[in-house]
CSV table of C-alpha atoms in Angstrom, one decimal:
chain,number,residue,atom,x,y,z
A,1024,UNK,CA,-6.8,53.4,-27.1
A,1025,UNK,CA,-5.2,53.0,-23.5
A,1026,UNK,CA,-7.2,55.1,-21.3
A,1027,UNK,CA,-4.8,58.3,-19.7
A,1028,UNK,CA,-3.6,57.7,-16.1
A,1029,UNK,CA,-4.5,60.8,-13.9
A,1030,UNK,CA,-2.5,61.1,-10.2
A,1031,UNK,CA,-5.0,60.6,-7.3
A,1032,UNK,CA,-5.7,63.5,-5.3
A,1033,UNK,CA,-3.7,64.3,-2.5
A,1034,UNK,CA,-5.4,62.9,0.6
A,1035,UNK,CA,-3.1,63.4,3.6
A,1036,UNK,CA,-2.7,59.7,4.2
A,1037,UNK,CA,-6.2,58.8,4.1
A,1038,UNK,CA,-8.4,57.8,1.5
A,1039,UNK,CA,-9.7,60.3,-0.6
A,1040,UNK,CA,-13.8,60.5,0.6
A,1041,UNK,CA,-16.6,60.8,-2.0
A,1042,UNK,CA,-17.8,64.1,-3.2
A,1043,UNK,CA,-21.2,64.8,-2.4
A,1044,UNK,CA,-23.3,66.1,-5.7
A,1045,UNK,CA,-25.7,68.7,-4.7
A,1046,UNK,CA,-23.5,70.2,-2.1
A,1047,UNK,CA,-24.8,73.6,-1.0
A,1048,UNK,CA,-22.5,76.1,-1.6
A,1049,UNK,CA,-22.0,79.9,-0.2
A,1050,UNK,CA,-23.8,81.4,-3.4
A,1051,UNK,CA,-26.5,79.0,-2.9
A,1052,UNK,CA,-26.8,79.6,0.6
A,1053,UNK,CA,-27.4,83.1,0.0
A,1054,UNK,CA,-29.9,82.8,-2.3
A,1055,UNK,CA,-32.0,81.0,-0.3
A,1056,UNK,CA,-31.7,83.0,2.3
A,1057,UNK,CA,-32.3,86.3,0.0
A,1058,UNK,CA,-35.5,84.0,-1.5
A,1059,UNK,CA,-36.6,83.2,2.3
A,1060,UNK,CA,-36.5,86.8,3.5
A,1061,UNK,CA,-38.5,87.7,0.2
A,1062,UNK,CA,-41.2,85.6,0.8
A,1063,UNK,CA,-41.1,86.6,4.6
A,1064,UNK,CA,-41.2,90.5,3.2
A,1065,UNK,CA,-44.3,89.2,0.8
A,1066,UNK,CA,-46.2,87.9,3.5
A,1067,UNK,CA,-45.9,91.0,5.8
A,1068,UNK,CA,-47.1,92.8,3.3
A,1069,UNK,CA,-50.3,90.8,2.3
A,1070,UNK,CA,-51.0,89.9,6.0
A,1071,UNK,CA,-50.3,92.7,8.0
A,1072,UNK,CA,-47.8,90.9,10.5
A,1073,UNK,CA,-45.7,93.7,10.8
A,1074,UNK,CA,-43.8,91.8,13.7
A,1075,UNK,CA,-42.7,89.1,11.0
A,1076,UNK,CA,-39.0,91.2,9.7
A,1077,UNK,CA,-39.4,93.2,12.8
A,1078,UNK,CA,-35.6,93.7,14.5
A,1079,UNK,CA,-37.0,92.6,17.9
A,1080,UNK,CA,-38.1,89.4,15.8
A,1081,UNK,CA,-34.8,89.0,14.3
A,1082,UNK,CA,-32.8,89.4,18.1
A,1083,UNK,CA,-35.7,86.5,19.3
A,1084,UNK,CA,-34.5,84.4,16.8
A,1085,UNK,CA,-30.9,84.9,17.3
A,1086,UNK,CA,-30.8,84.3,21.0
A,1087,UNK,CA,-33.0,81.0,19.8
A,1088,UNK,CA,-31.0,79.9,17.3
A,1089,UNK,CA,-27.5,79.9,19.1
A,1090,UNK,CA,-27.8,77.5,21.8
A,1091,UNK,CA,-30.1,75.1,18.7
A,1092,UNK,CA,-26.9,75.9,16.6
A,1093,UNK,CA,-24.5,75.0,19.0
A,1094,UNK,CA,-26.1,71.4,19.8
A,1095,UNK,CA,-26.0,70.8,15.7
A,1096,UNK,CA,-22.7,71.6,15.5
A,1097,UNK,CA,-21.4,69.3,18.2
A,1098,UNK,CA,-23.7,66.9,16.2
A,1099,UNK,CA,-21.7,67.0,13.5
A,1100,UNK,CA,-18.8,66.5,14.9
A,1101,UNK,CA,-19.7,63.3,16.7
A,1102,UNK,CA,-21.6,61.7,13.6
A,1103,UNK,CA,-18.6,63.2,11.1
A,1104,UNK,CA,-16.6,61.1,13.0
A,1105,UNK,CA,-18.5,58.0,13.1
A,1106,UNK,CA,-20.7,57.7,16.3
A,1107,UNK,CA,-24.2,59.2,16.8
A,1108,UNK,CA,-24.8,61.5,19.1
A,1109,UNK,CA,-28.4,61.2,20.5
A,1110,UNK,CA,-26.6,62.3,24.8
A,1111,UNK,CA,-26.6,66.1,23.2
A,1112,UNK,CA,-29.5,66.8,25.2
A,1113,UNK,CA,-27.9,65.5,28.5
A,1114,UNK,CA,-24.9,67.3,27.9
A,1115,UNK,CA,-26.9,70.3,27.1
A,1116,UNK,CA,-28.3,70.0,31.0
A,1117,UNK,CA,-24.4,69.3,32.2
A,1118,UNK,CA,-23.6,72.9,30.3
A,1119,UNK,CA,-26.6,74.5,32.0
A,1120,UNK,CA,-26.0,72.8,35.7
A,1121,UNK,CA,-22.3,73.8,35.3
A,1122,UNK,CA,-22.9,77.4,34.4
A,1123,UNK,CA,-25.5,78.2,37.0
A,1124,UNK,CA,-22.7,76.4,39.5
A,1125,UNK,CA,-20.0,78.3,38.7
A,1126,UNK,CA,-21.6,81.3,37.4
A,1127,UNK,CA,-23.7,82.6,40.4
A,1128,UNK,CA,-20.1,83.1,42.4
A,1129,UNK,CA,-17.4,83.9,39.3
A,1130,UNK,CA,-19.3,85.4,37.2
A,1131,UNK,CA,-20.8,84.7,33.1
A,1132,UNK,CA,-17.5,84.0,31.5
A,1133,UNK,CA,-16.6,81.6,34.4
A,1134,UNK,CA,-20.2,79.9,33.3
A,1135,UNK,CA,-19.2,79.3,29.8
A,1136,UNK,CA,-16.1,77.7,30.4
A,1137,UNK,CA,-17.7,75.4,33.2
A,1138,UNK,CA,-20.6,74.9,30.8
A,1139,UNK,CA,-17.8,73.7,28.0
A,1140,UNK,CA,-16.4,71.6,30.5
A,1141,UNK,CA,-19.6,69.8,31.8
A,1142,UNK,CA,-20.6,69.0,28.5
A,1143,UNK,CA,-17.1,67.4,27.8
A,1144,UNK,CA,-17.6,65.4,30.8
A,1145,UNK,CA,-20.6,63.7,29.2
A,1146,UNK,CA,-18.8,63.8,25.8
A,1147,UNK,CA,-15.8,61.5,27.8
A,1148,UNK,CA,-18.4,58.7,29.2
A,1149,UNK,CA,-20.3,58.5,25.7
A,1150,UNK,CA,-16.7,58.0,23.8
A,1151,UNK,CA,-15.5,55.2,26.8
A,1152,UNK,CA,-18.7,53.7,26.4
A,1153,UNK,CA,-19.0,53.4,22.3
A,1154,UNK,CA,-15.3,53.3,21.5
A,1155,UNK,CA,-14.0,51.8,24.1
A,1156,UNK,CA,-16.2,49.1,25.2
A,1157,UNK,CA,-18.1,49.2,22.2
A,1158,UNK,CA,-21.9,49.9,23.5
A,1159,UNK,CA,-24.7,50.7,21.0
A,1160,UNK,CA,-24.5,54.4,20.0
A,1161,UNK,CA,-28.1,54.9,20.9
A,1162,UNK,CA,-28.4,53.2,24.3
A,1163,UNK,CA,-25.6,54.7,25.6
A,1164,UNK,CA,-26.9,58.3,24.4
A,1165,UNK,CA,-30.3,57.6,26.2
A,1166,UNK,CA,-28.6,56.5,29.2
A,1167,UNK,CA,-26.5,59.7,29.4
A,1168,UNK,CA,-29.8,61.7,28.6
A,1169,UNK,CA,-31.2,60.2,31.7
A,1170,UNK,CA,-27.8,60.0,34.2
A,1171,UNK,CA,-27.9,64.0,33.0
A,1172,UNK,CA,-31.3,64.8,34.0
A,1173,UNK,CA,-31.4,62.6,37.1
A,1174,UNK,CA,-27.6,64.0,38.4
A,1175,UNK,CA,-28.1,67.4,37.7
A,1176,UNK,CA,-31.7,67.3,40.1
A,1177,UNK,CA,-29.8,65.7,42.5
A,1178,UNK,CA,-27.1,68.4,43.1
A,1179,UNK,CA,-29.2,71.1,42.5
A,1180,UNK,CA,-31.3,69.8,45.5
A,1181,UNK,CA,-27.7,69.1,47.3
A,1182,UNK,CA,-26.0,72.7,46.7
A,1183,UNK,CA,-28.4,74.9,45.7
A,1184,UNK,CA,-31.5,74.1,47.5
A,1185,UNK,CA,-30.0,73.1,50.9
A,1186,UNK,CA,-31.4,74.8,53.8
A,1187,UNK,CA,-28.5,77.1,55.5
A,1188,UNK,CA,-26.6,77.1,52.5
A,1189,UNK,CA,-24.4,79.6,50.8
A,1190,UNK,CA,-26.5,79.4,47.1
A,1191,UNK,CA,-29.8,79.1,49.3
A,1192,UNK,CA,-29.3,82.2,51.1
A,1193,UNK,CA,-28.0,84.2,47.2
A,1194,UNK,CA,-31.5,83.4,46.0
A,1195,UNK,CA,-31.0,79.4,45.1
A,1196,UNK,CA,-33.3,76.5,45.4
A,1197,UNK,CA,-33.6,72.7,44.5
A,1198,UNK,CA,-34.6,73.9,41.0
A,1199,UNK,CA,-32.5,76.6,40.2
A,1200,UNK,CA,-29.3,78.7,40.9
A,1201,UNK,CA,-28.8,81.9,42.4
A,1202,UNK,CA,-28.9,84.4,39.9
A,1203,UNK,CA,-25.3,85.4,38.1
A,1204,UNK,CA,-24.4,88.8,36.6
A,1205,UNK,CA,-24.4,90.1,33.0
A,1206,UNK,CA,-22.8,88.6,30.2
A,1207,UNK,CA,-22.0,91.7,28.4
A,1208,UNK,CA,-23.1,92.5,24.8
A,1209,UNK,CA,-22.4,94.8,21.8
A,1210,UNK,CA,-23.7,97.3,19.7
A,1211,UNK,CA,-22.6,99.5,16.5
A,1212,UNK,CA,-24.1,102.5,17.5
A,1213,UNK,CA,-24.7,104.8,14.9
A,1214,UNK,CA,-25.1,101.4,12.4
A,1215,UNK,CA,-28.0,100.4,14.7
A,1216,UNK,CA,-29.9,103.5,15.2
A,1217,UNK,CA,-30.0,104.1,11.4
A,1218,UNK,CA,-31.0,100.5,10.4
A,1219,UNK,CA,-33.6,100.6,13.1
A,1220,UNK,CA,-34.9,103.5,11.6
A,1221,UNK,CA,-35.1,102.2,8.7
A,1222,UNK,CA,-36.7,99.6,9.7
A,1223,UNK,CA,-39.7,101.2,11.3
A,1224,UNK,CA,-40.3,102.6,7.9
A,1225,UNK,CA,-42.4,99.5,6.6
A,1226,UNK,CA,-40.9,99.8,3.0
A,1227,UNK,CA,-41.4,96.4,1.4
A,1228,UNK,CA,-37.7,94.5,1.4
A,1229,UNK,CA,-35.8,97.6,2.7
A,1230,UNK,CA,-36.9,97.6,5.9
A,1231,UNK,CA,-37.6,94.0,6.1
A,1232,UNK,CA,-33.5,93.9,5.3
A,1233,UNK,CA,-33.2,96.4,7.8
A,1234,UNK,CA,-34.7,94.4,10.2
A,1235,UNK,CA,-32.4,91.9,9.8
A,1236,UNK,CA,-29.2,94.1,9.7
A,1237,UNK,CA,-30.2,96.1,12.5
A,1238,UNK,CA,-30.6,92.6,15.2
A,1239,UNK,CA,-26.9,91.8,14.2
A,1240,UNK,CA,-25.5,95.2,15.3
A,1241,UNK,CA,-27.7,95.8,18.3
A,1242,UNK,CA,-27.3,94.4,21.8
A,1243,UNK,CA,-25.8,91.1,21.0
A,1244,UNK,CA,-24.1,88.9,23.1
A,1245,UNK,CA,-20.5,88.0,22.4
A,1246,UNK,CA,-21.6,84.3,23.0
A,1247,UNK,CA,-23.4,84.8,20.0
A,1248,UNK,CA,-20.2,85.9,18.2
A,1249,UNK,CA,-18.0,83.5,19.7
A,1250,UNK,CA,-20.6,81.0,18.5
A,1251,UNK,CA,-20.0,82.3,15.0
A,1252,UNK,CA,-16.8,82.0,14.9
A,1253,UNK,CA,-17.4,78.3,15.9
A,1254,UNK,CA,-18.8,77.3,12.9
A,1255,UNK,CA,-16.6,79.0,10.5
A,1256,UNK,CA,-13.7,77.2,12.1
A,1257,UNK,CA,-15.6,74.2,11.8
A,1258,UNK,CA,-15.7,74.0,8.6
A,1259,UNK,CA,-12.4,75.2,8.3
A,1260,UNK,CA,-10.7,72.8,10.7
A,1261,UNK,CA,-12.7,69.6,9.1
A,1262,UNK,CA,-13.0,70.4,5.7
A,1263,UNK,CA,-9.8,72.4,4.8
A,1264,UNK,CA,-7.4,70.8,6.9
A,1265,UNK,CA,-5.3,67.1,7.6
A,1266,UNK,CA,-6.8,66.8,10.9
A,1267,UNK,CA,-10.5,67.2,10.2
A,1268,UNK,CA,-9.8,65.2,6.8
A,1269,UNK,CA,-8.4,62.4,9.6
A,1270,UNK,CA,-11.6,62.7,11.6
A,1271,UNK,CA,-14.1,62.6,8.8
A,1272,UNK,CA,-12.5,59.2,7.1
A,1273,UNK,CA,-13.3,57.9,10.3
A,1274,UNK,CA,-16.8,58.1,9.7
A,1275,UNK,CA,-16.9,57.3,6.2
A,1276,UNK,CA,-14.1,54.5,6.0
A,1277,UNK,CA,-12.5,53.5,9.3
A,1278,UNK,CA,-10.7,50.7,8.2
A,1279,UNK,CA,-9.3,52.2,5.1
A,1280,UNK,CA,-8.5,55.2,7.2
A,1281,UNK,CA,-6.9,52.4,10.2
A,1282,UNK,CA,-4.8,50.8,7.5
A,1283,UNK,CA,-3.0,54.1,6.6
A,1284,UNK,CA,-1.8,54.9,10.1
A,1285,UNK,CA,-4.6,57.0,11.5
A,1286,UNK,CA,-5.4,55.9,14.9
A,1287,UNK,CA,-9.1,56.0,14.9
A,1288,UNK,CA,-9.8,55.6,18.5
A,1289,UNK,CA,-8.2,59.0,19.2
A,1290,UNK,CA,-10.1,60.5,16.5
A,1291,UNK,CA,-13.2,59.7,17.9
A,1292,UNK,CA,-12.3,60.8,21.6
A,1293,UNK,CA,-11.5,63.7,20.1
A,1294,UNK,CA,-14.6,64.5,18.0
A,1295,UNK,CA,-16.4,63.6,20.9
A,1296,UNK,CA,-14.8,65.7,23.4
A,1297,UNK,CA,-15.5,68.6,21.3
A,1298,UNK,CA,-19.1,68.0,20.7
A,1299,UNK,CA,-19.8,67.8,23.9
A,1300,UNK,CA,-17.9,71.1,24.6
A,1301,UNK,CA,-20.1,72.2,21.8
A,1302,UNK,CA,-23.2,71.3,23.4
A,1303,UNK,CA,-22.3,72.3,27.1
A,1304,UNK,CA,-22.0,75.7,25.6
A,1305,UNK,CA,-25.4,75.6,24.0
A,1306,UNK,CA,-26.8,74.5,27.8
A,1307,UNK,CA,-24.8,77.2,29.5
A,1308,UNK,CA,-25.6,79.8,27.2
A,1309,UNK,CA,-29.5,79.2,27.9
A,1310,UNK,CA,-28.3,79.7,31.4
A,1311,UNK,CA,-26.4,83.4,30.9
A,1312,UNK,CA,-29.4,84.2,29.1
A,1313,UNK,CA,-31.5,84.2,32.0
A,1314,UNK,CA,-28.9,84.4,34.6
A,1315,UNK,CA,-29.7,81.2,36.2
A,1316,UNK,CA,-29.2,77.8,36.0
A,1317,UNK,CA,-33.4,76.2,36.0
A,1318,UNK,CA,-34.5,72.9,35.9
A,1319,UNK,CA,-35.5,71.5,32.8
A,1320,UNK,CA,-34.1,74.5,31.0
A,1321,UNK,CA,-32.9,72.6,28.0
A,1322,UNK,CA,-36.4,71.9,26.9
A,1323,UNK,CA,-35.2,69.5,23.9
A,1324,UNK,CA,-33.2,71.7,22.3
A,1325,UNK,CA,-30.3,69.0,22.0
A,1326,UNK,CA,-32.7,66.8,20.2
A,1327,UNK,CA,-34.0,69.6,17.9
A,1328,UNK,CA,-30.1,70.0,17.2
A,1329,UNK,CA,-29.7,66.7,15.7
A,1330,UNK,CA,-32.7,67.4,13.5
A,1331,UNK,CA,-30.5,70.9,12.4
A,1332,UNK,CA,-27.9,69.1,11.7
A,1333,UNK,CA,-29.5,66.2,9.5
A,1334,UNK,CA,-31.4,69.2,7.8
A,1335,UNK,CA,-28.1,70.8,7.4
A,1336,UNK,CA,-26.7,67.2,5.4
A,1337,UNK,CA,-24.3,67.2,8.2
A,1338,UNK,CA,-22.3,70.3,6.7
A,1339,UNK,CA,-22.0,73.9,9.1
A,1340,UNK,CA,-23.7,75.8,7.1
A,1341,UNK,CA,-27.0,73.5,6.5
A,1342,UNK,CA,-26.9,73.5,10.4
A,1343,UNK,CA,-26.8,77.2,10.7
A,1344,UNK,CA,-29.8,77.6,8.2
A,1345,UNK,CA,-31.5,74.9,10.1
A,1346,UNK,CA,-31.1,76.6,13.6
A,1347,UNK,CA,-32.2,79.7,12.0
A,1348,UNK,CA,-35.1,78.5,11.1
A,1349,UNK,CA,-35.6,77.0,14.1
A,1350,UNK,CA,-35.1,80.4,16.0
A,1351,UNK,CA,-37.3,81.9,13.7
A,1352,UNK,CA,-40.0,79.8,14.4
A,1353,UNK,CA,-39.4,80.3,18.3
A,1354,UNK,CA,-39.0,84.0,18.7
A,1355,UNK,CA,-42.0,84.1,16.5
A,1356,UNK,CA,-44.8,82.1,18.8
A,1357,UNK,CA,-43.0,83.7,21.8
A,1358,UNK,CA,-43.6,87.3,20.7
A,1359,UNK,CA,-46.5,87.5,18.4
A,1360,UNK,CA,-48.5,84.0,18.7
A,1361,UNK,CA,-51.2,83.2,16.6
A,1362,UNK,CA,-51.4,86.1,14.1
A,1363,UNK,CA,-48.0,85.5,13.0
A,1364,UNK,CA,-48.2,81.8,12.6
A,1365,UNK,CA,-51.7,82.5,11.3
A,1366,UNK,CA,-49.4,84.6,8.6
A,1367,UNK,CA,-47.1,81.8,7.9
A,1368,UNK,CA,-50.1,79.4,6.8
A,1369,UNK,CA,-50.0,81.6,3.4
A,1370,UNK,CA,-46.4,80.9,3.1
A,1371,UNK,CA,-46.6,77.2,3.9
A,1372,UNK,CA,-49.1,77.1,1.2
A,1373,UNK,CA,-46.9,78.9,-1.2
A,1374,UNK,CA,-44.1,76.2,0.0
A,1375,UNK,CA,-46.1,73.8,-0.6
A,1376,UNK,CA,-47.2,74.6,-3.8
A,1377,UNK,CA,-44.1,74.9,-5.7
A,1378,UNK,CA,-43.0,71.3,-4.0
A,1379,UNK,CA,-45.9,70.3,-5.6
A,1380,UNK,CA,-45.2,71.5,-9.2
A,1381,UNK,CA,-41.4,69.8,-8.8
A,1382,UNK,CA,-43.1,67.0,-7.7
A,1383,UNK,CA,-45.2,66.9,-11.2
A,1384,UNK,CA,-42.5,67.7,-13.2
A,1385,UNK,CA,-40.3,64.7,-11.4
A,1386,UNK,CA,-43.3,61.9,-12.9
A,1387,UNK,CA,-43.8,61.4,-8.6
A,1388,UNK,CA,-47.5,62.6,-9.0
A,1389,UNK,CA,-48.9,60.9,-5.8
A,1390,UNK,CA,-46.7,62.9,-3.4
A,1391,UNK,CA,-47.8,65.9,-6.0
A,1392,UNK,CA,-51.2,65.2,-5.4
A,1393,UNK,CA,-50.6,65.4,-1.4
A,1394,UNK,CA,-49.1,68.6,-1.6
A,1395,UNK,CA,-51.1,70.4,-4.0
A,1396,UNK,CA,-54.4,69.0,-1.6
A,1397,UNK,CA,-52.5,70.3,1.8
A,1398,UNK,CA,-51.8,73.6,-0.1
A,1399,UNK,CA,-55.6,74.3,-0.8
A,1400,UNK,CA,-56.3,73.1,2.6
A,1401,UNK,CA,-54.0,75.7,3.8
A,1402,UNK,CA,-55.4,78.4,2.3
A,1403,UNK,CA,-59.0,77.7,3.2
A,1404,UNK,CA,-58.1,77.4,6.4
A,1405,UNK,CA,-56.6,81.2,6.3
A,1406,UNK,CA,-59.2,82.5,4.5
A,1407,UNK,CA,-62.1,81.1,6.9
A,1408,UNK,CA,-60.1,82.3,10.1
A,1409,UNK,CA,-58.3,85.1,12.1
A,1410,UNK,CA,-55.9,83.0,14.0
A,1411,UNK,CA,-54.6,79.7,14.7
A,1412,UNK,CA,-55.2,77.5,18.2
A,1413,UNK,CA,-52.4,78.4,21.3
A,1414,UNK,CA,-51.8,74.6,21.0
A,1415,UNK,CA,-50.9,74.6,17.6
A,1416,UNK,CA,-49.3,78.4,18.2
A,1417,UNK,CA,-46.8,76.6,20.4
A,1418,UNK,CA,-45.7,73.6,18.6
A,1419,UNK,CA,-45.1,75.5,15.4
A,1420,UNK,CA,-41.6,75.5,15.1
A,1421,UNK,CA,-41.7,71.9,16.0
A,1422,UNK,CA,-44.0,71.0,13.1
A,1423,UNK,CA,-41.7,73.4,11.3
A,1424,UNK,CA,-38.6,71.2,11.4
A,1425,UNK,CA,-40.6,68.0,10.7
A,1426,UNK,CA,-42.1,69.8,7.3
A,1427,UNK,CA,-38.6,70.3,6.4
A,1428,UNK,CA,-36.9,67.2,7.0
A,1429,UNK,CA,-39.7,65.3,5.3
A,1430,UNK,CA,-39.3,67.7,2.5
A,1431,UNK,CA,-35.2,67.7,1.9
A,1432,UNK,CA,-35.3,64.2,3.0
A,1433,UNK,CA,-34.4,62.8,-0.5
A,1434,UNK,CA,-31.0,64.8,-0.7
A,1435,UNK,CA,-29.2,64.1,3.0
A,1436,UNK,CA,-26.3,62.1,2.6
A,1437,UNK,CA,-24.7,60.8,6.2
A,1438,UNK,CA,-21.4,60.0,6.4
A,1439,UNK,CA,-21.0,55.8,5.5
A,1440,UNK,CA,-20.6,54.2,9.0
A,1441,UNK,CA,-21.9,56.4,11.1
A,1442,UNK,CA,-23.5,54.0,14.2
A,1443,UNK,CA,-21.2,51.5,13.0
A,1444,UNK,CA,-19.6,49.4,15.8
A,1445,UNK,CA,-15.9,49.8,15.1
A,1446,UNK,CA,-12.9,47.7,16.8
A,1447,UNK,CA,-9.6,48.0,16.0
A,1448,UNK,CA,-7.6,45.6,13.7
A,1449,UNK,CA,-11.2,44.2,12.6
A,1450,UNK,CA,-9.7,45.1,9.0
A,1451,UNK,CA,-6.9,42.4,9.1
């Protein structure tokens, strides 16, 4: 029996990519958020870390998670369109230099558009030097990491730190800027007061929920917003669109994509313009936040953004959760130290656990074993203590994002030839 002859998908001109089983979804998203903020709501409970679902908690972790977010995103746009982007921590430090510069004399709003623009700068030298001349990914992200760091010292020391000077006498020096004004924020008001309200009630999930609820209507910063809107149009400019399906066969087939009229080169440029927006605006949010620009503000933020985005499978929503997570982590050893993170040693163990069951049931019974010994571990090690070291207190949600990338490490899926050297008419 000949076989029936089904029409190929339509593709836009390029060729159709490969779908991606196990692809998070928005109903799956959900429910693992809903399941995350139940376990969270469990442990406050049993612990007594109140501060846990707390809405001040919830703010922290926003205001962490954004300029994290941000860094992912541009991520994902560099590595969906072929190159890796390891220079998001030096244009992170372009975005924060930029904003304090321009800030300080025309005000927040000014500093986010300079901060997009710095980090576009370094977005334009990484594309010249891996698409057009064709320089290893990697080195010429370290090299840009390092021109960053040593460029924005020097003109800091130049134009903020110079004695006489205009930004020496506003309050500047050779390691920051003069302070800038405000960014304005937003609240609901009678949404906030009542979910805060609520909150304070301790009520097992409802006020935990409240929690939640009540940091995304109070005193947020429309960088925050704007930074939402970001990755919904995202995904809807790559995934639901010619243009972003364009920019993502570059990644996966460039060739193919080369043969069918797409001009490559500018797809790149492009994608790497924008993630270095992307990340300039991470950097100069970090410096609205505090109203200054401040050396070494960045703190490796850009490189925890490439580890959202590869726990995120290189999709905008995976990155979100990641940076969330991330924030979480943050806000939490900021504001309540050691008997939070104490608190979360229960929940690893829990984590760890039920990763070890799937393990079992999978026939992989050494990496079963591991777990199910590191989850006893963790619990005798809460039982026999109050707290947990500062050290370990401050490196938590670093350890955090390692646990989960070794843990999800068996479903991430990059796009084909990402780091692949690409030169055009190699196809022919």
């Amino acid at each position: 029996m000949t076989p029936t002859r089904t029409d190929p998908p339509k593709t836009w001109g390029v060729p159709a990519l490969r779908n991606v089983s196990g692809r998070l979804s928005l109903p799956v998203v959900l429910l693992i958020i809903a399941g995350a903020l139940l376990v969270v709501a469990l442990l406050r409970i049993l612990t007594g870390a109140d501060d846990l679902t707390s809405r001040g908690q919830f703010s922290a972790a926003l205001a962490a998670a954004v300029p994290i977010g941000l860094a992912g995103l541009g991520g994902l746009w560099a590595e969906r369109a072929g190159i890796i982007n390891i220079g998001l921590e030096g244009m992170m430090m372009l975005g924060t230099f930029a904003a304090g510069w321009i800030g300080w004399q025309h005000g927040p709003w000014a500093a986010a558009l300079a901060g997009v623009i710095g980090g576009m700068l370094g977005g334009l030298v990484h594309a010249i030097a891996t698409v057009t001349f064709g320089v290893d990914h990697i080195v010429s992200g370290v090299a840009i990491n390092i021109l960053a760091l040593g460029i924005t010292q020097y003109l800091a020391t130049l134009w903020f730190g110079a004695e006489g000077s205009k930004a020496a006498d506003a309050g500047g020096n050779d390691k920051q800027s003069p302070p800038m004004e405000d960014m304005p924020d937003f609240t609901v008001p009678r949404l906030s007061d009542g979910l805060g309200s609520l909150a304070d009630k301790g009520w097992f999930l409802v006020s935990d929920v409240a929690g939640v609820l009540a940091a995304l209507v109070t005193n947020v910063s429309w960088l925050t917003l704007l930074t939402v809107l970001l990755f919904v149009g995202s995904f809807f400019v790559l995934w639901r669109t010619a243009f972003g399906l364009r920019l993502r066969a570059c990644g996966e087939a460039p060739l193919s994509a080369e043969s069918l009229g797409v001009n490559v080169y500018r797809q790149k440029y492009l994608a790497l313009l924008v993630s270095g927006g992307l990340a300039g605006l991470g950097g100069a949010f970090l410096a609205i936040a505090v109203h200054f620009y401040q050396d070494g503000q960045t703190g490796g933020r850009g490189y925890i953004g490439l580890a959202t985005m590869i726990f995120g499978n290189w999709r905008p929503g995976g990155v979100a959760m990641g940076a969330g997570l991330f924030g979480f982590m943050d806000a939490m050893q900021l504001r309540s130290g050691g008997p939070s993170v104490h608190a979360l040693l229960l929940g690893l163990a829990a984590l760890l656990a039920v990763y070890a069951l799937l393990r079992w049931r999978a026939a992989q019974r050494a990496a079963a074993a591991v777990s199910g010994i590191v989850a006893v571990a963790l619990v005798i090690w809460y039982l026999s203590t109050d707290t947990v070291p500062l050290e370990l207190v401050e490196a938590s949600p670093y350890i955090a994002t390692l646990l989960v990338l070794a843990l999800f490490a068996q479903r991430l899926r990059p796009p084909k030839s990402v780091g692949k050297s690409y030169r055009r008419g190699d196809g022919g």
